[in-house]
XYZ file of C-alpha atoms in Angstrom:
322
model
C -0.121 -0.025 -0.013
C 1.005 3.569 -0.770
C 0.862 6.437 -0.065
C 1.152 9.492 -2.732
C 3.330 12.682 -1.581
C 2.074 15.673 -3.196
C 4.385 18.033 -2.942
C 8.312 17.212 -2.775
C 9.477 19.821 -0.203
C 6.887 18.151 2.094
C 8.838 15.038 1.608
C 11.159 14.671 4.456
C 8.302 15.949 6.824
C 5.844 12.721 5.336
C 8.968 10.184 5.607
C 9.557 11.302 9.454
C 5.562 10.494 9.706
C 5.368 7.036 7.613
C 8.363 6.227 10.237
C 6.389 7.093 13.619
C 3.050 5.221 11.835
C 4.854 2.158 10.908
C 6.489 1.858 14.047
C 3.040 1.777 15.710
C 1.994 -0.590 13.188
C 4.608 -3.134 11.925
C 6.006 -5.458 14.609
C 9.595 -5.813 12.564
C 10.010 -2.336 12.451
C 9.146 -1.364 15.773
C 11.524 -4.229 17.140
C 14.004 -2.901 15.002
C 14.189 0.626 16.212
C 14.223 -0.506 19.907
C 17.145 -2.996 19.273
C 18.924 0.389 17.416
C 18.492 2.358 20.748
C 20.371 -0.009 22.640
C 22.877 -0.438 20.531
C 26.964 0.144 21.914
C 29.115 1.989 19.898
C 32.842 3.107 20.172
C 35.044 5.644 18.542
C 38.374 5.082 16.635
C 40.284 7.615 15.293
C 42.555 7.154 12.018
C 45.081 9.746 10.247
C 42.580 13.082 11.210
C 39.317 11.099 10.499
C 37.045 9.084 12.738
C 35.412 6.093 12.394
C 32.395 5.037 15.023
C 32.113 1.249 15.185
C 28.461 0.199 15.853
C 27.422 -3.249 17.206
C 24.309 -3.753 15.145
C 23.224 -7.851 15.725
C 20.281 -7.104 13.425
C 22.350 -6.216 10.011
C 24.071 -10.089 10.036
C 21.597 -10.541 7.137
C 22.937 -7.438 5.063
C 26.780 -7.844 6.001
C 27.105 -11.409 5.283
C 24.408 -11.077 2.199
C 25.653 -13.639 -0.631
C 25.648 -11.460 -3.718
C 27.363 -14.030 -6.330
C 24.948 -14.069 -9.389
C 23.343 -17.562 -8.629
C 22.593 -16.764 -5.140
C 20.769 -13.481 -6.311
C 18.540 -15.870 -8.914
C 17.239 -18.114 -6.488
C 15.669 -15.641 -4.077
C 12.923 -13.640 -4.496
C 13.686 -9.781 -4.611
C 13.067 -8.242 -1.699
C 12.292 -4.769 -2.581
C 9.847 -5.311 -5.254
C 6.389 -4.171 -4.652
C 4.989 -7.591 -5.431
C 7.085 -8.975 -2.084
C 7.173 -6.422 0.229
C 5.474 -7.592 3.573
C 1.553 -6.864 4.090
C 2.427 -4.263 6.450
C 5.095 -2.259 5.117
C 3.433 1.011 3.334
C 5.590 3.734 1.610
C 5.742 7.109 0.086
C 5.695 7.315 -3.626
C 8.740 9.602 -4.989
C 7.705 10.681 -8.470
C 6.220 7.862 -10.979
C 9.187 5.503 -10.186
C 10.519 5.347 -6.668
C 9.024 4.001 -3.362
C 9.919 5.235 0.104
C 10.413 2.707 2.489
C 11.049 2.161 6.507
C 14.093 0.113 6.736
C 13.515 -2.974 9.574
C 16.931 -3.244 10.065
C 18.231 0.307 10.577
C 21.801 1.628 10.962
C 20.411 5.512 11.616
C 17.843 6.605 13.882
C 15.627 6.930 10.736
C 16.820 4.992 8.022
C 14.847 4.482 4.446
C 15.006 2.324 1.526
C 14.186 3.804 -1.608
C 13.529 1.424 -4.571
C 12.751 1.926 -7.823
C 9.050 0.193 -8.815
C 10.444 -1.580 -11.088
C 12.707 -4.712 -10.908
C 15.885 -2.930 -12.695
C 19.548 -3.700 -11.911
C 21.489 -1.740 -9.416
C 23.057 1.158 -11.833
C 23.361 4.538 -11.073
C 23.646 5.479 -14.623
C 20.856 7.558 -15.375
C 19.369 7.248 -11.907
C 21.660 10.014 -10.562
C 19.570 12.736 -11.585
C 16.800 11.208 -9.653
C 19.144 10.962 -6.403
C 19.951 14.703 -6.845
C 16.045 15.236 -6.926
C 15.538 12.728 -4.002
C 18.184 14.381 -1.631
C 16.616 18.316 -2.295
C 12.870 16.916 -1.564
C 14.243 15.293 1.802
C 16.995 18.316 2.838
C 15.384 19.034 6.262
C 16.404 15.810 7.706
C 18.055 13.264 5.422
C 20.817 12.489 3.275
C 20.633 10.289 0.720
C 23.100 7.479 -0.392
C 23.992 4.878 -2.995
C 25.873 1.584 -2.729
C 27.327 0.230 -5.846
C 26.382 -3.255 -6.941
C 29.593 -4.650 -5.838
C 29.940 -1.994 -3.364
C 27.772 -2.945 -0.578
C 24.448 -3.189 -1.888
C 22.716 -6.864 -0.478
C 20.116 -6.495 -3.872
C 22.612 -5.533 -6.486
C 19.750 -6.852 -8.597
C 17.267 -4.152 -7.421
C 18.123 -0.119 -8.345
C 17.339 1.664 -5.173
C 18.847 4.543 -2.729
C 18.935 4.731 0.753
C 18.355 7.932 3.054
C 19.199 8.694 6.943
C 19.559 11.156 9.386
C 21.507 14.031 8.416
C 25.213 14.672 10.093
C 25.316 10.743 11.099
C 28.128 9.525 9.264
C 31.128 11.817 10.665
C 32.654 12.555 7.114
C 29.783 14.802 6.812
C 30.850 17.116 9.891
C 34.522 16.462 8.528
C 33.870 17.357 4.921
C 34.669 21.086 5.112
C 38.000 20.635 6.432
C 38.919 17.632 4.393
C 38.031 18.235 0.691
C 40.757 21.049 0.240
C 41.380 23.327 -2.987
C 39.183 22.492 -5.639
C 41.201 20.921 -8.811
C 37.707 22.476 -11.117
C 35.738 25.850 -10.839
C 33.492 26.880 -13.206
C 30.591 28.926 -12.950
C 27.986 26.564 -12.114
C 30.371 23.731 -10.197
C 33.284 23.089 -8.414
C 34.976 19.594 -7.741
C 37.861 18.314 -5.151
C 39.407 15.680 -5.068
C 41.513 15.319 -1.630
C 44.154 12.618 -1.897
C 44.140 10.534 1.781
C 43.989 7.481 3.031
C 40.502 7.748 1.926
C 40.091 9.566 -0.890
C 37.291 10.842 -2.648
C 35.757 12.685 -5.493
C 33.185 15.847 -4.497
C 31.134 17.551 -6.251
C 29.453 21.177 -5.399
C 27.176 23.093 -7.233
C 23.232 24.563 -7.330
C 23.044 23.736 -10.726
C 21.612 20.195 -11.624
C 22.809 19.925 -15.277
C 26.293 20.576 -14.196
C 26.218 18.352 -11.121
C 25.001 15.742 -13.658
C 27.527 16.702 -16.321
C 30.158 16.417 -13.452
C 29.400 13.307 -12.038
C 29.224 11.492 -15.461
C 32.743 12.832 -16.021
C 33.719 11.306 -12.684
C 31.938 8.035 -13.090
C 33.412 7.575 -16.836
C 36.809 8.532 -16.198
C 36.675 5.995 -13.384
C 35.759 3.214 -15.289
C 38.873 3.998 -17.879
C 41.196 3.659 -14.788
C 39.603 0.980 -12.982
C 36.912 -1.117 -15.304
C 34.114 -2.838 -13.636
C 32.140 -5.240 -15.833
C 29.051 -3.788 -14.196
C 29.776 -0.070 -13.471
C 32.868 1.878 -12.098
C 33.072 0.612 -8.581
C 31.634 3.291 -5.848
C 29.595 4.548 -2.838
C 28.026 7.724 -3.401
C 26.638 10.206 -0.839
C 24.498 13.358 -1.832
C 23.097 16.437 0.515
C 21.352 19.184 -0.523
C 21.883 22.401 1.318
C 21.906 26.425 1.413
C 20.645 26.046 -1.923
C 23.198 23.707 -3.501
C 24.037 20.295 -3.850
C 26.862 18.280 -2.488
C 27.640 15.096 -4.049
C 30.878 12.678 -2.543
C 32.005 9.903 -4.476
C 34.037 7.448 -2.464
C 35.804 5.120 -5.922
C 36.739 1.625 -4.866
C 38.535 -1.685 -6.350
C 37.358 -4.119 -4.243
C 34.142 -5.422 -2.684
C 35.563 -7.019 0.881
C 38.656 -6.548 2.613
C 40.544 -9.567 3.028
C 39.899 -10.284 6.546
C 36.156 -10.725 5.841
C 36.861 -14.192 4.052
C 39.350 -15.296 6.711
C 39.335 -17.883 8.842
C 39.356 -18.539 12.701
C 40.014 -15.408 14.822
C 41.697 -13.609 11.711
C 37.904 -12.957 10.518
C 35.826 -10.024 10.931
C 32.575 -9.572 9.398
C 33.210 -6.071 8.143
C 31.384 -5.831 4.455
C 32.076 -1.806 3.551
C 29.167 0.221 1.810
C 29.047 3.935 1.908
C 28.047 4.030 5.509
C 30.779 2.235 6.616
C 33.178 4.335 4.330
C 31.345 7.281 5.500
C 32.789 6.798 8.880
C 30.478 4.495 10.767
C 31.253 0.797 10.604
C 28.730 -1.553 11.319
C 29.550 -4.912 13.094
C 27.322 -7.570 13.776
C 29.280 -9.790 15.391
C 30.336 -8.737 19.296
C 33.840 -10.757 18.709
C 34.598 -8.013 16.474
C 33.219 -5.304 17.781
C 35.578 -5.495 20.491
C 38.679 -6.602 18.722
C 38.520 -4.434 15.715
C 41.745 -2.006 16.019
C 42.670 0.789 13.648
C 45.030 -1.498 11.730
C 41.836 -3.293 10.503
C 39.978 0.004 9.065
C 43.771 1.002 7.545
C 43.740 -2.410 5.853
C 40.226 -2.255 4.856
C 40.821 1.438 3.530
C 44.196 0.210 1.368
C 42.303 -2.667 0.085
C 38.877 -1.278 -0.899
C 39.594 2.149 -2.055
C 40.916 3.048 -5.311
C 44.828 3.098 -4.624
C 46.969 6.751 -4.690
C 48.640 6.386 -7.679
C 45.140 5.390 -9.589
C 43.309 8.347 -7.514
C 46.054 10.770 -9.047
C 45.233 9.659 -12.186
C 41.672 10.035 -11.644
C 42.049 13.673 -10.504
C 43.912 14.454 -13.384
C 41.829 13.140 -16.133
C 38.845 14.791 -13.920
C 40.655 18.332 -14.270
C 40.930 17.940 -18.133
C 37.367 17.191 -19.204
C 35.135 18.927 -16.699
C 35.010 22.709 -18.188
């Protein structure tokens, strides 16, 4: 069952109201929210960044999800409207998307926004909708995207997610970290700070310019680190003070090697946008207790675009965005 939002500027308020209603009506969501209120967290500083660890047992299915083609083909898609639980209701966003409350939350307010059709998880052609969604939800929420091999537990169904603004530590650190722009035009600025967690960011008040810059980043990332599906990346989008801020986290690997290690060496940390954004989700208490700074450094070194390749990406972007 869906509720149609009549005005996009009202969407954050409507989503918040929907969450309150669903907590009252849907036991699974109510239990998930209650469990989130009791989770444990601890902080680890790393090279000027702050990472917050979240012990969240209810995220085990997502963290440990098998996303190989055979497994995906053998299960029903849990994001298709026909397969949603009967208690789950949503808000329509435009003609194509549905805003749903996430029953296994990471954020105090956590939403999944799937396309109504069963389309592959690909951001090409959908980035404009992501910008529109961030603008419509600007008063409360940050919108983010996990690539099909970058943390998405449903790589077969196009979807975004949204959660409380400021929850990811990268959001509060951003202005300090971004450094000088590598490109500045009348309508867009692009930044590419080189560090242990390299990212490319776009700032623009013009939708078309933001899309043009993102397409240039995506195209050049695919030239430098080709992928059979789409360039490996996680994306964070905010809209504030009349402009978009887009953070693109380029990657080369799905999971760090310790994810598949044996015995005590194994740590179930499968980084998606939220983890790379500074909040690492750990569903196993042993891992939460024992993860240290060197594990985070190893994760970033193994899954993020290497420094030399990131330098080539930055140079390529500077050359094509005018």
